[in-house]
Each structure stands twice: as structure tokens, then as C-alpha cells.
CSV table of C-alpha atoms in Angstrom, one decimal:
chain,number,residue,atom,x,y,z
A,1,MET,CA,15.2,18.2,-1.2
A,2,SER,CA,13.0,16.2,-3.9
A,3,HIS,CA,9.3,16.2,-4.1
A,4,VAL,CA,9.3,12.6,-2.7
A,5,GLU,CA,11.3,13.7,0.6
A,6,GLU,CA,9.1,16.6,0.8
A,7,PHE,CA,5.9,14.7,0.4
A,8,LEU,CA,5.5,13.5,3.8
A,9,THR,CA,7.6,14.4,7.0
A,10,ALA,CA,9.3,12.1,9.2
A,11,GLU,CA,6.6,12.1,11.7
A,12,GLU,CA,4.1,11.4,8.9
A,13,GLU,CA,5.9,8.6,7.6
A,14,SER,CA,6.2,7.2,11.0
A,15,ASP,CA,2.6,7.2,11.5
A,16,ILE,CA,1.9,5.5,8.3
A,17,VAL,CA,4.4,2.8,9.2
A,18,ASN,CA,2.5,2.5,12.6
A,19,ALA,CA,-0.7,2.3,10.8
A,20,ILE,CA,0.8,-0.7,8.6
A,21,VAL,CA,2.0,-2.5,11.7
A,22,GLU,CA,-1.6,-2.0,13.2
A,23,ALA,CA,-3.2,-3.3,9.9
A,24,GLU,CA,-1.1,-6.4,9.7
A,25,LYS,CA,-1.3,-7.2,13.3
A,26,ASN,CA,-4.4,-9.5,12.8
A,27,THR,CA,-3.6,-10.8,9.3
A,28,SER,CA,-1.1,-12.8,7.4
A,29,GLY,CA,-1.2,-10.2,4.7
A,30,GLU,CA,1.4,-7.7,4.0
A,31,ILE,CA,1.2,-4.3,3.0
A,32,ARG,CA,3.6,-1.7,1.6
A,33,VAL,CA,3.9,1.8,0.5
A,34,HIS,CA,6.1,3.1,-2.1
A,35,ILE,CA,6.6,6.9,-3.1
A,36,GLU,CA,8.5,8.1,-6.1
A,37,SER,CA,8.4,11.3,-8.2
A,38,THR,CA,7.1,10.1,-11.3
A,39,SER,CA,6.9,7.2,-13.8
A,40,LYS,CA,8.0,6.9,-17.5
A,41,ILE,CA,5.2,4.1,-18.0
A,42,ASP,CA,1.8,4.0,-17.1
A,43,HIS,CA,1.1,3.7,-13.2
A,44,PHE,CA,-0.5,0.5,-12.9
A,45,SER,CA,2.2,-1.3,-15.0
A,46,ARG,CA,4.6,0.8,-12.5
A,47,ALA,CA,3.2,-0.3,-9.5
A,48,GLN,CA,3.2,-3.9,-10.8
A,49,GLN,CA,7.0,-3.3,-11.2
A,50,ILE,CA,7.3,-2.3,-7.8
A,51,PHE,CA,5.1,-5.0,-6.5
A,52,HIS,CA,7.6,-7.5,-8.0
A,53,PHE,CA,10.6,-5.7,-7.1
A,54,LEU,CA,9.7,-5.5,-3.5
A,55,LYS,CA,9.0,-9.2,-3.5
A,56,MET,CA,5.5,-8.7,-2.7
A,57,ASP,CA,4.6,-11.5,-5.1
A,58,ASN,CA,6.6,-13.8,-3.0
A,59,THR,CA,4.3,-13.9,0.1
A,60,LYS,CA,2.9,-17.3,0.8
A,61,GLU,CA,-0.6,-16.6,0.2
A,62,GLY,CA,-0.4,-14.1,-2.5
A,63,ASN,CA,-1.9,-11.6,0.1
A,64,GLY,CA,0.3,-8.4,-0.5
A,65,VAL,CA,-1.1,-4.9,-1.2
A,66,LEU,CA,0.9,-2.1,-2.5
A,67,LEU,CA,-0.1,1.5,-2.2
A,68,TYR,CA,2.1,3.2,-4.9
A,69,VAL,CA,2.4,7.0,-5.2
A,70,ALA,CA,3.9,8.8,-7.8
A,71,VAL,CA,4.1,12.5,-6.4
A,72,ASP,CA,5.0,14.8,-9.4
A,73,ASP,CA,2.3,12.7,-11.5
A,74,ARG,CA,-0.3,13.3,-8.8
A,75,LYS,CA,-1.1,9.4,-9.3
A,76,PHE,CA,-1.7,6.5,-7.0
A,77,VAL,CA,-2.6,2.8,-7.5
A,78,ILE,CA,-3.5,0.1,-4.8
A,79,TYR,CA,-2.2,-3.2,-6.4
A,80,GLY,CA,-3.3,-6.5,-4.7
A,81,GLY,CA,-1.6,-9.7,-5.1
A,82,GLU,CA,-3.4,-12.7,-6.5
A,83,GLY,CA,-4.7,-14.0,-3.5
A,84,ILE,CA,-6.3,-11.2,-2.0
A,85,ASP,CA,-7.3,-9.9,-5.5
A,86,ARG,CA,-9.4,-13.0,-5.8
A,87,ALA,CA,-10.9,-12.8,-2.4
A,88,VAL,CA,-12.1,-9.3,-2.0
A,89,PRO,CA,-15.7,-8.4,-3.1
A,90,LYS,CA,-16.1,-6.6,-6.4
A,91,GLY,CA,-15.5,-2.9,-6.5
A,92,PHE,CA,-13.2,-3.3,-3.1
A,93,TRP,CA,-10.4,-1.6,-4.9
A,94,ASP,CA,-12.4,1.2,-6.3
A,95,THR,CA,-14.0,2.1,-3.3
A,96,THR,CA,-10.9,2.2,-1.1
A,97,LYS,CA,-9.2,4.2,-3.9
A,98,ASP,CA,-12.2,6.7,-3.6
A,99,VAL,CA,-11.4,7.0,0.2
A,100,ILE,CA,-7.6,7.7,-0.6
A,101,ALA,CA,-8.6,10.3,-3.6
A,102,SER,CA,-11.0,12.0,-1.2
A,103,HIS,CA,-8.2,12.7,1.3
A,104,PHE,CA,-5.5,13.5,-1.5
A,105,LYS,CA,-7.6,16.3,-3.0
A,106,LYS,CA,-7.7,18.1,0.2
A,107,GLY,CA,-3.7,17.5,0.5
A,108,ASN,CA,-4.1,15.2,3.3
A,109,PHE,CA,-1.7,12.6,1.9
A,110,LYS,CA,-0.8,11.0,5.3
A,111,GLN,CA,-4.5,10.4,6.2
A,112,GLY,CA,-5.4,9.2,2.8
A,113,ILE,CA,-2.5,6.6,3.0
A,114,ILE,CA,-3.3,5.5,6.4
A,115,ASP,CA,-7.0,5.3,5.7
A,116,GLY,CA,-6.4,2.9,2.6
A,117,ILE,CA,-4.0,0.8,4.9
A,118,LEU,CA,-6.5,0.3,7.5
A,119,ILE,CA,-9.3,-0.4,5.0
A,120,ALA,CA,-6.9,-3.1,3.1
A,121,GLY,CA,-5.9,-4.4,6.6
A,122,LYS,CA,-9.6,-5.2,7.7
A,123,GLU,CA,-10.3,-6.8,4.3
A,124,LEU,CA,-7.1,-8.9,4.6
A,125,GLN,CA,-8.0,-9.7,8.2
A,126,ALA,CA,-11.4,-11.2,6.8
A,127,HIS,CA,-9.8,-13.4,4.3
A,128,PHE,CA,-6.2,-14.1,5.8
A,129,PRO,CA,-6.5,-13.9,9.5
A,130,TRP,CA,-3.6,-14.3,11.4
A,131,ASN,CA,-2.5,-17.5,13.0
A,132,GLN,CA,0.6,-18.3,15.3
A,133,ASN,CA,2.8,-19.5,12.9
A,134,ASP,CA,2.7,-16.1,10.7
A,135,ILE,CA,5.8,-14.2,10.5
A,136,ASN,CA,6.1,-10.7,9.0
A,137,GLU,CA,7.4,-11.7,5.5
A,138,LEU,CA,8.1,-8.1,4.4
A,139,ASN,CA,9.7,-5.0,5.7
A,140,ASP,CA,7.0,-2.3,6.9
A,141,ALA,CA,9.1,0.7,6.1
A,142,ILE,CA,8.0,3.0,3.0
A,143,SER,CA,10.3,2.6,0.2
A,144,LYS,CA,11.2,5.3,-2.2
A,145,GLY,CA,12.2,5.5,-5.6
């Protein structure tokens, strides 16, 4: 079994997907999680590639948020689309990253990811509230590379 498959249990993955569903309930924003073992390029650039590959840059309002994790590299990136990136207060991504990192340092990967998702969801809700015409534009499942 690869490190990617060992990173989270099926139950933990299910809890993360449920957190995505919960976070997206009150916003038009989209949140995805992508997990892979390693990256041959810098992790921010890789997160940008994955963001594009998952078509997160095609959201109507540019309000997608990707949480990218490279398991073997012990690195993660939170990457927001142009719309959400313009809307969040200065330092928002850093404080969210700090919350996730504090859980990761304790080996509590599921809770770190869930907290990051819920924090992003609240911010998305503040800037991109849900309205009755909104549809879930992207799959909520965890993608793996």
C-alpha cells in the first residue's frame, strides 16, 4: 500500500468529504482536497497545476479552494482561486495554514484538513454566500495522485 493510501483511513476520508459538504452548504464556493506522495517541483507550483487539472479555475466566481498535501514530502499548500484570494483579509491563508500545521505536527492529519476546510468554508460563506441558483460545480471527493 502506498503512503497516500495509508495517510488516511476510509473513515477519515469520509469525515473529510462530509466536512467539505458541510463547508459548501452555505456558499457558492468550492473546496477540494488532493493528496499525493511527492512533487518533483515546488509545492506551490504543484498545487497550481492540480488546481487547474481539477478544473477549479473554472468556477463561475473564481472561488475554489484547494488543500494540497504531499505526504512523503511532509508539505501542504492552501491555494485559493482569484475571486476568493482577492476577497480574504490579508494574512488569512497564513493563519489557516498555521491551524492545519499545528494538527499535522501532532500527526492528526484528518483534523488538520477538516479544520482547514471549515475555516475556508466560513470565509467563502462571508464573501460568496449560497443562493438558490447555486449548484455544486465540482466533485467533493478527495483526489489522489
